[in-house]
Coordinates of C-alpha atoms in Angstrom, one line a residue:
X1 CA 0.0 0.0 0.0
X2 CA 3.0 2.4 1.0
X3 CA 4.3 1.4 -2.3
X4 CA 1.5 2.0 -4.2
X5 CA 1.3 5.6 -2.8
X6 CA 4.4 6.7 -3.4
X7 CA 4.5 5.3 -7.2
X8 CA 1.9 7.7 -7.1
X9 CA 3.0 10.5 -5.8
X10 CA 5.9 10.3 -8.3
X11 CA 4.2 10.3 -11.2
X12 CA 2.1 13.1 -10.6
X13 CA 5.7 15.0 -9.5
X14 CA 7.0 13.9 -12.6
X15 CA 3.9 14.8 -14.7
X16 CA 3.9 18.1 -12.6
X17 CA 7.5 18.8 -14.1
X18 CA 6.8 17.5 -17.6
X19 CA 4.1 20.4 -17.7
X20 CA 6.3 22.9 -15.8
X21 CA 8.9 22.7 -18.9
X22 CA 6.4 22.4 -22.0
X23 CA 5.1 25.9 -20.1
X24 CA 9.0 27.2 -19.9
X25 CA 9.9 26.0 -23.8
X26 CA 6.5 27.4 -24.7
X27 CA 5.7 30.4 -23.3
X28 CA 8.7 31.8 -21.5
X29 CA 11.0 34.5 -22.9
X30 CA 13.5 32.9 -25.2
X31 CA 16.2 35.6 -23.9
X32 CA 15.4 34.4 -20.4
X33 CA 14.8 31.3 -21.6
X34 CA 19.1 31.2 -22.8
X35 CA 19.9 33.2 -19.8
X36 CA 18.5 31.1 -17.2
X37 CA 19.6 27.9 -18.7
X38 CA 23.0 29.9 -18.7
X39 CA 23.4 30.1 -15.3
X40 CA 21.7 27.0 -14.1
X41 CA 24.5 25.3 -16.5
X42 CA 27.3 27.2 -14.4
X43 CA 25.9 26.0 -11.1
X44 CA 25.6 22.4 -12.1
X45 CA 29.1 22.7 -13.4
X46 CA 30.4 23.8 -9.8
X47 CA 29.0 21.0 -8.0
X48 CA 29.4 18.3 -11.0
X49 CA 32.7 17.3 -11.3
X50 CA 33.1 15.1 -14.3
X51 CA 33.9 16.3 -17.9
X52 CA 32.7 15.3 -20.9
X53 CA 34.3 15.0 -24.5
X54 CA 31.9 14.4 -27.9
X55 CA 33.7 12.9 -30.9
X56 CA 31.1 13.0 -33.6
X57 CA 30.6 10.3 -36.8
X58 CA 31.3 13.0 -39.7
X59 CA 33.3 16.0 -39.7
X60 CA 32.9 19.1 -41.9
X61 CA 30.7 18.0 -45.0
X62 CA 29.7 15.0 -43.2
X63 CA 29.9 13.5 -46.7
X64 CA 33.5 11.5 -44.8
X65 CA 33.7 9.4 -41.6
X66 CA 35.9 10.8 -39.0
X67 CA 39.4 9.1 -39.0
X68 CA 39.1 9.9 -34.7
X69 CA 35.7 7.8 -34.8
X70 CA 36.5 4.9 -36.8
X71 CA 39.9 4.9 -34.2
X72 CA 37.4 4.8 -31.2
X73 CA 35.2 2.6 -33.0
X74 CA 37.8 -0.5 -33.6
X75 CA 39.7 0.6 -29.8
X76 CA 36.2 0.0 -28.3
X77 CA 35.6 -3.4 -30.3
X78 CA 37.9 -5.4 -27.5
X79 CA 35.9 -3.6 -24.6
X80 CA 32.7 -3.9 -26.2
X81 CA 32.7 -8.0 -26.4
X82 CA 34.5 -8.0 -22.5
X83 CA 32.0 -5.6 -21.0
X84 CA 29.0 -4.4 -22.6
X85 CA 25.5 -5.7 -22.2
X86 CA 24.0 -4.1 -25.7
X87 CA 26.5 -4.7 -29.0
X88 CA 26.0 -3.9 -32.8
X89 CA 27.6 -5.8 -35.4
X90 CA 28.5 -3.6 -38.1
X91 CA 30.3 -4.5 -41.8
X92 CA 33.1 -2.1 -42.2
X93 CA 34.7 -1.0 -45.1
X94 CA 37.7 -3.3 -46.0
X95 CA 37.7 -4.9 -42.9
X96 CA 37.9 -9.1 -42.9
X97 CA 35.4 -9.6 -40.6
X98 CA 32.3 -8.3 -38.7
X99 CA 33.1 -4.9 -36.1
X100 CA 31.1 -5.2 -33.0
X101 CA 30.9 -2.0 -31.1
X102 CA 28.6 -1.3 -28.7
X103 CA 25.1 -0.1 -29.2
X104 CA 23.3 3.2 -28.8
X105 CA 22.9 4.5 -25.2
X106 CA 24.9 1.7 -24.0
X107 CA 28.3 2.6 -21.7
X108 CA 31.6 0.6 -20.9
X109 CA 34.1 1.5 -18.4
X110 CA 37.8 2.0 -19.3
X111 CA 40.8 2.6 -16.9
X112 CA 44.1 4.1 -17.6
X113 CA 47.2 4.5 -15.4
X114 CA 44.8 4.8 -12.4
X115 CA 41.8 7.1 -14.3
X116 CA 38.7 5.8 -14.5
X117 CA 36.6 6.6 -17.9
X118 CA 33.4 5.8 -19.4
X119 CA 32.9 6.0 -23.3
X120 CA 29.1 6.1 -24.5
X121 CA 27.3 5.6 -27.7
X122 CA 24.9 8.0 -28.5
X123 CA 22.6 9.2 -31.3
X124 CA 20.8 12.6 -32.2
X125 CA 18.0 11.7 -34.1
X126 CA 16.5 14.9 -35.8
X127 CA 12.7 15.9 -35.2
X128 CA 11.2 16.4 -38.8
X129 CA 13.1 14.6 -42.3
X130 CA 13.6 16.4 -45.1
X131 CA 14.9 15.9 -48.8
X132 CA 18.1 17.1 -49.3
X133 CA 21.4 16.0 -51.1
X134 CA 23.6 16.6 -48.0
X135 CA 22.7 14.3 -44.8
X136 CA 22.2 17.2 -42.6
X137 CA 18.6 16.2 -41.3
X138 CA 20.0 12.4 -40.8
X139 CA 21.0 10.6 -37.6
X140 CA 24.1 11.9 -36.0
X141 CA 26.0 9.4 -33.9
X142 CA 29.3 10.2 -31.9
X143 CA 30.8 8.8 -29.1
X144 CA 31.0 10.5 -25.8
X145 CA 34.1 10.4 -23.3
X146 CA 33.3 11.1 -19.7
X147 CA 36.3 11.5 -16.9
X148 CA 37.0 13.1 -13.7
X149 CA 38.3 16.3 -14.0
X150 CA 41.0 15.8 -11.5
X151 CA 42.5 13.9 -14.9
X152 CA 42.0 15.9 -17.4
X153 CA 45.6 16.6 -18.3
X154 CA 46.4 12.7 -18.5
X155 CA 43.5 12.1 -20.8
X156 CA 43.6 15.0 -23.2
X157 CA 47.5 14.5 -23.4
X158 CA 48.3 10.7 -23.3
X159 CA 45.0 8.4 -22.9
X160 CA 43.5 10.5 -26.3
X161 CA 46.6 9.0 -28.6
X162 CA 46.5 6.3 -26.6
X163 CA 43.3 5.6 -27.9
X164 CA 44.1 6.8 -31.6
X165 CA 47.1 4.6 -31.9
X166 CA 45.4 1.6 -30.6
X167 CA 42.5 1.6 -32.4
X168 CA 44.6 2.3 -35.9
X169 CA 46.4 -1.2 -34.8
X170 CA 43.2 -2.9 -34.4
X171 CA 41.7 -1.7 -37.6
X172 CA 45.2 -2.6 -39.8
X173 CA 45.1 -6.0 -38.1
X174 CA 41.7 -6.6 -39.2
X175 CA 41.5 -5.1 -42.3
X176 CA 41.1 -7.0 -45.7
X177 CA 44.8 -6.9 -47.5
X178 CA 44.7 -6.4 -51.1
X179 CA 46.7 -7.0 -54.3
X180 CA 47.1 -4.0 -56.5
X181 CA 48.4 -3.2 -59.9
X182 CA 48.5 0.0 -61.8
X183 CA 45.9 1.1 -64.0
X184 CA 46.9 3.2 -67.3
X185 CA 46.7 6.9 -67.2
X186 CA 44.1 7.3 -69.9
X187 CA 41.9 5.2 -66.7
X188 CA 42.8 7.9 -64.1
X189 CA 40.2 10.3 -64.0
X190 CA 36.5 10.4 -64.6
X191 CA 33.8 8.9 -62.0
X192 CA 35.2 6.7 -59.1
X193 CA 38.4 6.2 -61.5
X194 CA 41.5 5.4 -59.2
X195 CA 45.4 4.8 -60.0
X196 CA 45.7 1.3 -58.4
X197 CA 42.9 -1.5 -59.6
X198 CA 42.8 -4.3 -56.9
X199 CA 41.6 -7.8 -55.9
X200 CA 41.8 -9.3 -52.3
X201 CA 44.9 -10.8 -51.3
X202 CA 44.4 -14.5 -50.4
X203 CA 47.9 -15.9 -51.1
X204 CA 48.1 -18.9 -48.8
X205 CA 52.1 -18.9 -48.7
X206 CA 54.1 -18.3 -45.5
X207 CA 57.7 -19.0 -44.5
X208 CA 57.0 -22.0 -42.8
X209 CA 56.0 -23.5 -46.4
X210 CA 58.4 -21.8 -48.1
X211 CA 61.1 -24.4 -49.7
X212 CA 64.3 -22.2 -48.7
X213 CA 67.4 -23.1 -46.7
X214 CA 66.5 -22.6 -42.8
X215 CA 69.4 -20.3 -41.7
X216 CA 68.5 -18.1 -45.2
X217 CA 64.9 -17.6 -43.8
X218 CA 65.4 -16.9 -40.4
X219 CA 67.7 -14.4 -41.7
X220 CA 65.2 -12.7 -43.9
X221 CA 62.4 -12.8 -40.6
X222 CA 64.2 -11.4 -38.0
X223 CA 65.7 -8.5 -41.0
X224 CA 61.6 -7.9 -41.9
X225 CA 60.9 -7.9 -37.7
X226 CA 63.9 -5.1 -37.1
X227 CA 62.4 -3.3 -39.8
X228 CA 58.9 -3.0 -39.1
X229 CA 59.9 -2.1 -35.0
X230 CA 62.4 0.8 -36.7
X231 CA 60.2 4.0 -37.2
X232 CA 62.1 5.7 -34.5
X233 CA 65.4 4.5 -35.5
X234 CA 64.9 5.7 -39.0
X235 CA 63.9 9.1 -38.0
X236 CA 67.1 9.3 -35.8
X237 CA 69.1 8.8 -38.4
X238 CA 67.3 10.7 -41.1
X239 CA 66.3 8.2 -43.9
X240 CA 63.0 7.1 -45.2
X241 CA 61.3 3.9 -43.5
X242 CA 61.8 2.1 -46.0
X243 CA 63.6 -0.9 -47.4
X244 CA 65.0 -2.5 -50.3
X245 CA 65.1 -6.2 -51.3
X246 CA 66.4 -7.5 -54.6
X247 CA 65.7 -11.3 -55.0
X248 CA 67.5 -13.1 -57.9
X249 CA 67.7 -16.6 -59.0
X250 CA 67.0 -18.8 -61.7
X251 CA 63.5 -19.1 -63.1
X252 CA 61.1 -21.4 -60.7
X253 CA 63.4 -20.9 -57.1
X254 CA 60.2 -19.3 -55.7
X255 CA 60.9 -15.1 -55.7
X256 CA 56.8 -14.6 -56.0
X257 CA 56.2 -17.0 -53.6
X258 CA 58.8 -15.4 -51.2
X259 CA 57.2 -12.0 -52.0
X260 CA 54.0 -13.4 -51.3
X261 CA 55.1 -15.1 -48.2
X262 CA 56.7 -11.4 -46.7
X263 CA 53.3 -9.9 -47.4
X264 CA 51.9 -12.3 -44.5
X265 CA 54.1 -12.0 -42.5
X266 CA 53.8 -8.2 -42.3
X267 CA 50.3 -7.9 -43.0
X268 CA 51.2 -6.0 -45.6
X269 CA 49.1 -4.5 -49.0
X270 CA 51.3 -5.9 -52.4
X271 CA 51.4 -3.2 -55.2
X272 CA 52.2 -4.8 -58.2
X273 CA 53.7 -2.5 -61.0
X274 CA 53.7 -3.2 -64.3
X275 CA 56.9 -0.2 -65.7
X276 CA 55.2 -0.6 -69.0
X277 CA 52.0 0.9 -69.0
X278 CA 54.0 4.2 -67.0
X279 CA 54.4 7.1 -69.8
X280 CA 57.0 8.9 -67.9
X281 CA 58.9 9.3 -64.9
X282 CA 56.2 12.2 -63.8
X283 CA 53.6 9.5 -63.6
X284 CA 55.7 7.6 -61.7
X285 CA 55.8 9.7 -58.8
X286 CA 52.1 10.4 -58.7
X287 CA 51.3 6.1 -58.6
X288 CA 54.0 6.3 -55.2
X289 CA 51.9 8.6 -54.2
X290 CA 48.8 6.8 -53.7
X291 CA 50.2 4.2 -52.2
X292 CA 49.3 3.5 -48.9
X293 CA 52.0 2.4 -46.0
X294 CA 52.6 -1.0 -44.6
X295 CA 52.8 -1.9 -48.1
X296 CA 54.8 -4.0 -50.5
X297 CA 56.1 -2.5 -53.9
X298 CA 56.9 -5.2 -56.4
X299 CA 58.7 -5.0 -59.7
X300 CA 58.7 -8.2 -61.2
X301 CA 61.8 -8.8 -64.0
X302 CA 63.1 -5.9 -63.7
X303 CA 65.7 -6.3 -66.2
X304 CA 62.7 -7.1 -68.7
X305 CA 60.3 -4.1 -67.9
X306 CA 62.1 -1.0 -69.6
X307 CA 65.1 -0.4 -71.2
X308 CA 66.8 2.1 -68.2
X309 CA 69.9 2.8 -70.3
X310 CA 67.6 5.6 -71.2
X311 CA 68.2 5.2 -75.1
X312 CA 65.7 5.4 -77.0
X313 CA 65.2 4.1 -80.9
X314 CA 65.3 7.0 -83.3
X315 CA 64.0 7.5 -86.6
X316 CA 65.9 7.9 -89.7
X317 CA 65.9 10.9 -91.7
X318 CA 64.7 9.0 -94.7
X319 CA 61.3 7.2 -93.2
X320 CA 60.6 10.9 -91.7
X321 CA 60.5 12.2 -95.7
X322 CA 59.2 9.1 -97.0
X323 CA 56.1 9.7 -94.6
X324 CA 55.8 13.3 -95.0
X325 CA 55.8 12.2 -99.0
X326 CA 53.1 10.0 -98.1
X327 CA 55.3 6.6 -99.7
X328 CA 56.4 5.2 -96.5
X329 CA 56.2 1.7 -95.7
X330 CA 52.9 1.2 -93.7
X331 CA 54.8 -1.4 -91.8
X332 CA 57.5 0.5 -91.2
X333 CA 54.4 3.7 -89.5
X334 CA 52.8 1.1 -87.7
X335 CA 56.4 0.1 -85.7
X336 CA 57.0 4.0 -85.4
X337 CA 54.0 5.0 -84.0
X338 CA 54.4 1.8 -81.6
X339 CA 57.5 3.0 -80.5
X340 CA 56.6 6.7 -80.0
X341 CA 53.9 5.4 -77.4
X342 CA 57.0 3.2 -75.4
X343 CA 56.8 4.0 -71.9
X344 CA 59.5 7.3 -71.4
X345 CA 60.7 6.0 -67.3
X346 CA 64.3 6.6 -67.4
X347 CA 67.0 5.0 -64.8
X348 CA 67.0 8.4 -63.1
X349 CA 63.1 8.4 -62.5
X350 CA 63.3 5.1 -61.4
X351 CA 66.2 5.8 -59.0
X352 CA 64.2 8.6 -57.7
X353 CA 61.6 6.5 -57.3
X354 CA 63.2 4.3 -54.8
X355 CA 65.1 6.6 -52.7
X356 CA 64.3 10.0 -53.7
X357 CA 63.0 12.8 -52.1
X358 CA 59.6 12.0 -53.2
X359 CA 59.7 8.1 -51.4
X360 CA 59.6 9.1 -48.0
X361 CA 56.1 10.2 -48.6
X362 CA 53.7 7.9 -46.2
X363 CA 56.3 5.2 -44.2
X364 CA 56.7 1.7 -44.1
X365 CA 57.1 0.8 -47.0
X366 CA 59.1 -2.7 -48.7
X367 CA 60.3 -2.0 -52.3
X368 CA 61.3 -5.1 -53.9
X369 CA 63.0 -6.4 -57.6
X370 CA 63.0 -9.6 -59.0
X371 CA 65.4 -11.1 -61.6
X372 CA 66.9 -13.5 -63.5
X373 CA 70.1 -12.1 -64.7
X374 CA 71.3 -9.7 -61.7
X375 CA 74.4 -9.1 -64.1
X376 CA 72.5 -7.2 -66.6
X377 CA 71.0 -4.8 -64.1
X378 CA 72.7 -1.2 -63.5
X379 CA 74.5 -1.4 -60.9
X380 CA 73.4 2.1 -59.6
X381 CA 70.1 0.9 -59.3
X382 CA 70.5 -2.5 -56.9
X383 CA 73.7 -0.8 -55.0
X384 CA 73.2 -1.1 -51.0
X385 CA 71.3 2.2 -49.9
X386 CA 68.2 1.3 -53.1
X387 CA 68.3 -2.5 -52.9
X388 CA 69.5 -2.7 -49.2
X389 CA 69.0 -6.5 -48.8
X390 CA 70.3 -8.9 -51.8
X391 CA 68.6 -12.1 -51.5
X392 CA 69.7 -14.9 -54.0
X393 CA 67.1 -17.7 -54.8
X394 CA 69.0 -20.8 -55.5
X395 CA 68.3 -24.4 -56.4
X396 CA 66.9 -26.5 -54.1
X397 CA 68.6 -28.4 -51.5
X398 CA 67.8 -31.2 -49.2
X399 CA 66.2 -28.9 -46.1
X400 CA 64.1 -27.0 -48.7
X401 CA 63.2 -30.5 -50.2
X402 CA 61.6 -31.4 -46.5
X403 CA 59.6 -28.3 -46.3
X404 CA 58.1 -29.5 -49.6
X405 CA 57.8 -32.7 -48.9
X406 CA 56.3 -31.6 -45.6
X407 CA 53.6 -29.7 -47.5
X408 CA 52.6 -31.8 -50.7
X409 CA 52.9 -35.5 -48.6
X410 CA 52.6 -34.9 -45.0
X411 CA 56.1 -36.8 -45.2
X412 CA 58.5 -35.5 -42.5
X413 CA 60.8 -38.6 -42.5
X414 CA 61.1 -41.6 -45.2
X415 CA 63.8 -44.0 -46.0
X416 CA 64.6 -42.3 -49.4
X417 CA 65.2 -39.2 -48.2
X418 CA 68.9 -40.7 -47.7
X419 CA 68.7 -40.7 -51.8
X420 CA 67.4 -37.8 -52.7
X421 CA 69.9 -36.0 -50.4
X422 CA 72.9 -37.4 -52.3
X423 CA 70.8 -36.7 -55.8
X424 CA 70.0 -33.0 -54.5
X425 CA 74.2 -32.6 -53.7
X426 CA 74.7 -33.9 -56.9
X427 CA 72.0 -32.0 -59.6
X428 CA 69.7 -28.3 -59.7
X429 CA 67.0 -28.5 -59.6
X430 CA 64.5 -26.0 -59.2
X431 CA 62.0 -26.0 -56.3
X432 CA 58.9 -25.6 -58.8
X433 CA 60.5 -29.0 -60.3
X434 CA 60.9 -31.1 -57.4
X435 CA 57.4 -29.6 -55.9
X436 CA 56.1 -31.0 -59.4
X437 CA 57.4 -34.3 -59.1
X438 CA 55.8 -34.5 -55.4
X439 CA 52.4 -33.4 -55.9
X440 CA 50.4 -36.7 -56.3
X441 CA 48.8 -37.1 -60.0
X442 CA 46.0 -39.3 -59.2
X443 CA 44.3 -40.8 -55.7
X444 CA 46.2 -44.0 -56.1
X445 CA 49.6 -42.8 -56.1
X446 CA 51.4 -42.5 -52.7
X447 CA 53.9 -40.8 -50.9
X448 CA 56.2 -43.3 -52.0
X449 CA 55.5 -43.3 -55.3
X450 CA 55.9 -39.9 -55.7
X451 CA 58.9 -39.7 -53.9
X452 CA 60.2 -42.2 -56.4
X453 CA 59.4 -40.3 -59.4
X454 CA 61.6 -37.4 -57.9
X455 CA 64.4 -39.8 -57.7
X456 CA 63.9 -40.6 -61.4
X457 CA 63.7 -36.7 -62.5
X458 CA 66.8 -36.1 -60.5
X459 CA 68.8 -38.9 -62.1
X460 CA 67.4 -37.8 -65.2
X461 CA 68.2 -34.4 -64.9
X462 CA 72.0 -35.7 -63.8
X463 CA 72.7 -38.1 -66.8
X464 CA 71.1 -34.6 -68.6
X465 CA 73.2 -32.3 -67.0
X466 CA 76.4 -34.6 -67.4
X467 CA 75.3 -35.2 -71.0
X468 CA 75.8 -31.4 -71.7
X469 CA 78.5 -31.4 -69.6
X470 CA 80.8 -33.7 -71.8
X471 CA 78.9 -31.8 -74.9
X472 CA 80.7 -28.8 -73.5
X473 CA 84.0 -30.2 -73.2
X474 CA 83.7 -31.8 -76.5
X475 CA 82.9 -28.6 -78.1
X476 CA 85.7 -26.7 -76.2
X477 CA 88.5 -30.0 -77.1
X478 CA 87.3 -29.1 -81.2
X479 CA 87.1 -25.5 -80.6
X480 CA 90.6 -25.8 -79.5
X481 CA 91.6 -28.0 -82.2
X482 CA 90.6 -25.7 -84.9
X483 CA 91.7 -23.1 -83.1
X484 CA 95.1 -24.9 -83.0
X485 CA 94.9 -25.6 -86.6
X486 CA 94.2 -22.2 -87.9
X487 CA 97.3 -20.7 -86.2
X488 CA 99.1 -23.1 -88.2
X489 CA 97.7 -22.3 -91.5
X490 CA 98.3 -18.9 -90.0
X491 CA 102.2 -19.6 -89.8
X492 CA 102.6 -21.2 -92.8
X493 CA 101.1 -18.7 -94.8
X494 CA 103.6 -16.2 -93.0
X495 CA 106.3 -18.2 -94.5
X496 CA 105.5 -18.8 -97.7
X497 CA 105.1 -15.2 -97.3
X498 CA 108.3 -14.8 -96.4
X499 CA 109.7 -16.3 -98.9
X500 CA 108.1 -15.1 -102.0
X501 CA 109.6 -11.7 -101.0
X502 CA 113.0 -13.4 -100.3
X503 CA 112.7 -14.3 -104.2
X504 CA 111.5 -11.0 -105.6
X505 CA 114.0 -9.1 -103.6
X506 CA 117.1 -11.6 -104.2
X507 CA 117.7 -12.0 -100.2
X508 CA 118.4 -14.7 -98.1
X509 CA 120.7 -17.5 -98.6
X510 CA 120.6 -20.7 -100.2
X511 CA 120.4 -22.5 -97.3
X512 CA 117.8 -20.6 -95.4
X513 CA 115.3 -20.8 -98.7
X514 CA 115.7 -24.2 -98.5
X515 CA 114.9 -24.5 -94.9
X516 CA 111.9 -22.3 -95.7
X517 CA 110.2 -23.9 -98.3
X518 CA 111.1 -27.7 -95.7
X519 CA 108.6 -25.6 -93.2
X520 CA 106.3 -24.9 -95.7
X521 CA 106.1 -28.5 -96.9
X522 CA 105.4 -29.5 -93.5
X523 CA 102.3 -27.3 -92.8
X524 CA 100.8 -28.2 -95.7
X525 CA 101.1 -24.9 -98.0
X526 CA 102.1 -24.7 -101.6
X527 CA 104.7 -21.9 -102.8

């Protein structure tokens, strides 16, 4: 009964105050109306000793989220699925997986260095909608931050970039990588026209299945590691964070895979560009540009993309007067207008590229070459400095043979490997090759089978290899022969030589004529 009266006696208060305030908003001087809530602000503020900071959804236009929102947003993601009651599951932009934050009007508690905070989801939804091209009239979200005020220098100096740096972590960690290559220029601009096309990057290869000598990858790890923990040491000593790695080897020793293999280990984007379709070196600098940090920049054969010599084929007077005639070949048009539209990059804008002035624009970033032939590359564009790690992609041996074995057959130990270790000392072969021989052709062949055919391909590829081997000397035994004959013919000429002018100019004695023309007989050569 007591219960029931007060319940009562509260809703009529709070019906009482409802009316009191439509009255005030209604009918009460709006001056006085500001001026009173003014000062009834001020006093609340005196006795209320928490402050509060707003960081709203959209900025400016409100056509772009806030970079500080989308921070809090992924910083609160941990606390929201430890602490709150209420959550939303959102589908961010990029990101690999679904964001839950919490919902509107719900509150988690944070603490930090001793401060106890409270962040808050909120939304202002407007009173009437109307049609308009800007989302002015739309819901506004933000998050607040509430804190003690006896903290306020802690939080607005450290726990606020705290929070930035955190949350930019969490939303690289969970973002979706992608693979990138250039678009042409003539693609550039126009409606929702970008630089960089790109697909999602879903390469499955790592350095634990990478076929590569043990010591060699540890090596290239724990160099990647240093580098990615280095943004301070860069800046001390004043040079870009960035880095260079040129991998080389023989075709099918794995330098995509390896590429592929450092992009997941750093969680890194892959840009791939393709030199050719880059007019000039002014174009260039605008695709580094837009590239993003924590990325990867790959130029595959690089000693096949351009000719850096920066020579260029020119035109001969003639075809330029036989066109202007109008009796030029058509052929011979079709390959000059061809050549005219020849990417113009030169070695300098490529060098400038790497480590210019323009490539410390963004941070982070992995530049990396692939070759070949490393002897027909410039050497001022792999020198230490552009192409700070070399990184040479050999044959495979018997520990990258166990990794691969280890991946196609689930094999880690077998009583051929004994075999194929003294094979592998003795012949090259590629790790493509020997992956080919071990990845099972049908359901009914087993690891031993296949480890079998291996053996086969490696003693075929040794009698191959020693085949060529005594072609080689072969050709070098006649090569010397002839070689060894010709200087004789060489010689005997130069005597007969010799001789005929003894004749016509009545020199020489008898007996040294005669010991001539014996020589001559000898090698063969007819006075």
């Amino acid at each position: 009964m007591i219960m029931r009266d007060l319940l009562m006696h509260l809703s009529s208060a709070v019906g009482g105050l409802m009316i009191i305030l439509t009255l005030f908003q209604t009918h009460f001087p709006p001056h006085l109306r500001d001026l009173l809530e003014k000062y009834t602000s001020k006093l609340v503020r005196l006795w209320y000793p928490y402050i509060q900071i707003t960081f709203p959804e959209y900025t400016g236009e409100r056509l772009k989220k806030s970079d500080v929102y989308i921070a809090i947003q992924s910083y609160l993601t941990e606390k929201a699925t430890t602490r709150a009651k209420k959550l939303r599951a959102d589908t961010l932009k990029d990101s690999q997986s679904l964001i839950l934050s919490i919902d509107d009007n719900e509150e988690v508690t944070d603490e930090f260095q001793g401060a106890k905070l409270w962040w808050s989801s909120n939304k202002i939804v407007p009173r009437s909608m109307s049609m308009s091209f800007y989302p002015e009239t739309e819901e506004r979200r933000f998050y607040r931050l509430t804190f003690h005020k006896h903290h306020r220098d802690l939080i607005t100096g450290t726990y606020i970039k705290h929070v930035m740096n955190e949350g930019k972590t969490i939303a690289l960690k969970n973002r979706q990588r992608k693979l990138f290559t250039n678009n042409p220029s003539n693609n550039w601009y126009g409606y929702k026209s970008t630089k960089w096309s790109h697909v999602v990057f879903e390469h499955p290869a790592t350095f634990d299945t990478l076929a590569m000598e043990p010591k060699k990858k540890q090596e290239v790890m724990s160099d990647l590691k240093k580098f990615s923990e280095g943004k301070e040491y860069y800046k001390k000593i004043g040079k870009a964070w960035k880095r260079g790695y040129l991998l080389y080897g023989p075709p099918g020793t794995g330098k995509s895979t390896m590429i592929a293999a450092m992009a997941n280990f750093m969680n890194y984007d892959v840009y791939d560009l393709e030199l050719t379709t880059v007019k000039d070196n002014s174009e260039l600098r605008k695709l580094l540009i837009d590239t993003s940090s924590k990325s990867i920049i790959v130029i595959e054969d690089i000693d096949c993309s351009l000719d850096l010599t920066g020579q260029r084929k020119k035109a001969k007077k003639k075809d330029d007067d036989e066109d202007e005639k109008g009796k030029g070949d058509p052929a011979k048009k079709m390959k000059k207008e061809e050549e005219t539209k020849e990417s113009k990059v030169t070695l300098s804008g490529l060098l400038n590229f790497i480590d210019g002035i323009w490539s410390a624009c963004g941070g982070e970033r992995i530049i990396i070459f692939t070759t070949n032939f490393v002897d027909k590359l410039d050497p001022a564009l792999i020198r230490r400095g552009r192409m700070d790690k070399h990184i040479e992609m050999s044959y495979c041996c018997f520990e990258a043979f166990k990794v691969l074995a280890n991946n196609y057959l689930d094999v880690e130990s077998h009583p051929l490997f004994g075999t194929i270790e003294a094979l592998l000392k003795e012949t090259n072969m590629t790790p493509a090759d020997v992956a080919e021989n071990l990845m099972p052709k049908s359901i009914t062949e087993t690891p031993d089978t296949c480890l079998r055919s291996l053996i086969k391909a490696l003693e075929e590829a040794k009698e191959e290899a020693a085949r060529k081997k005594a072609e080689v000397v072969e050709e070098a035994k006649k090569k010397a022969e002839e070689e060894e004959e010709a200087k004789k013919k060489a010689k005997a000429k130069d005597d007969a030589k010799s001789i005929k002018e003894a004749k016509e100019n009545g020199v020489g004695a008898y007996g040294k004529l005669e010991e001539e023309k014996e020589n001559v007989k000898e090698n063969g050569v007819k006075n």
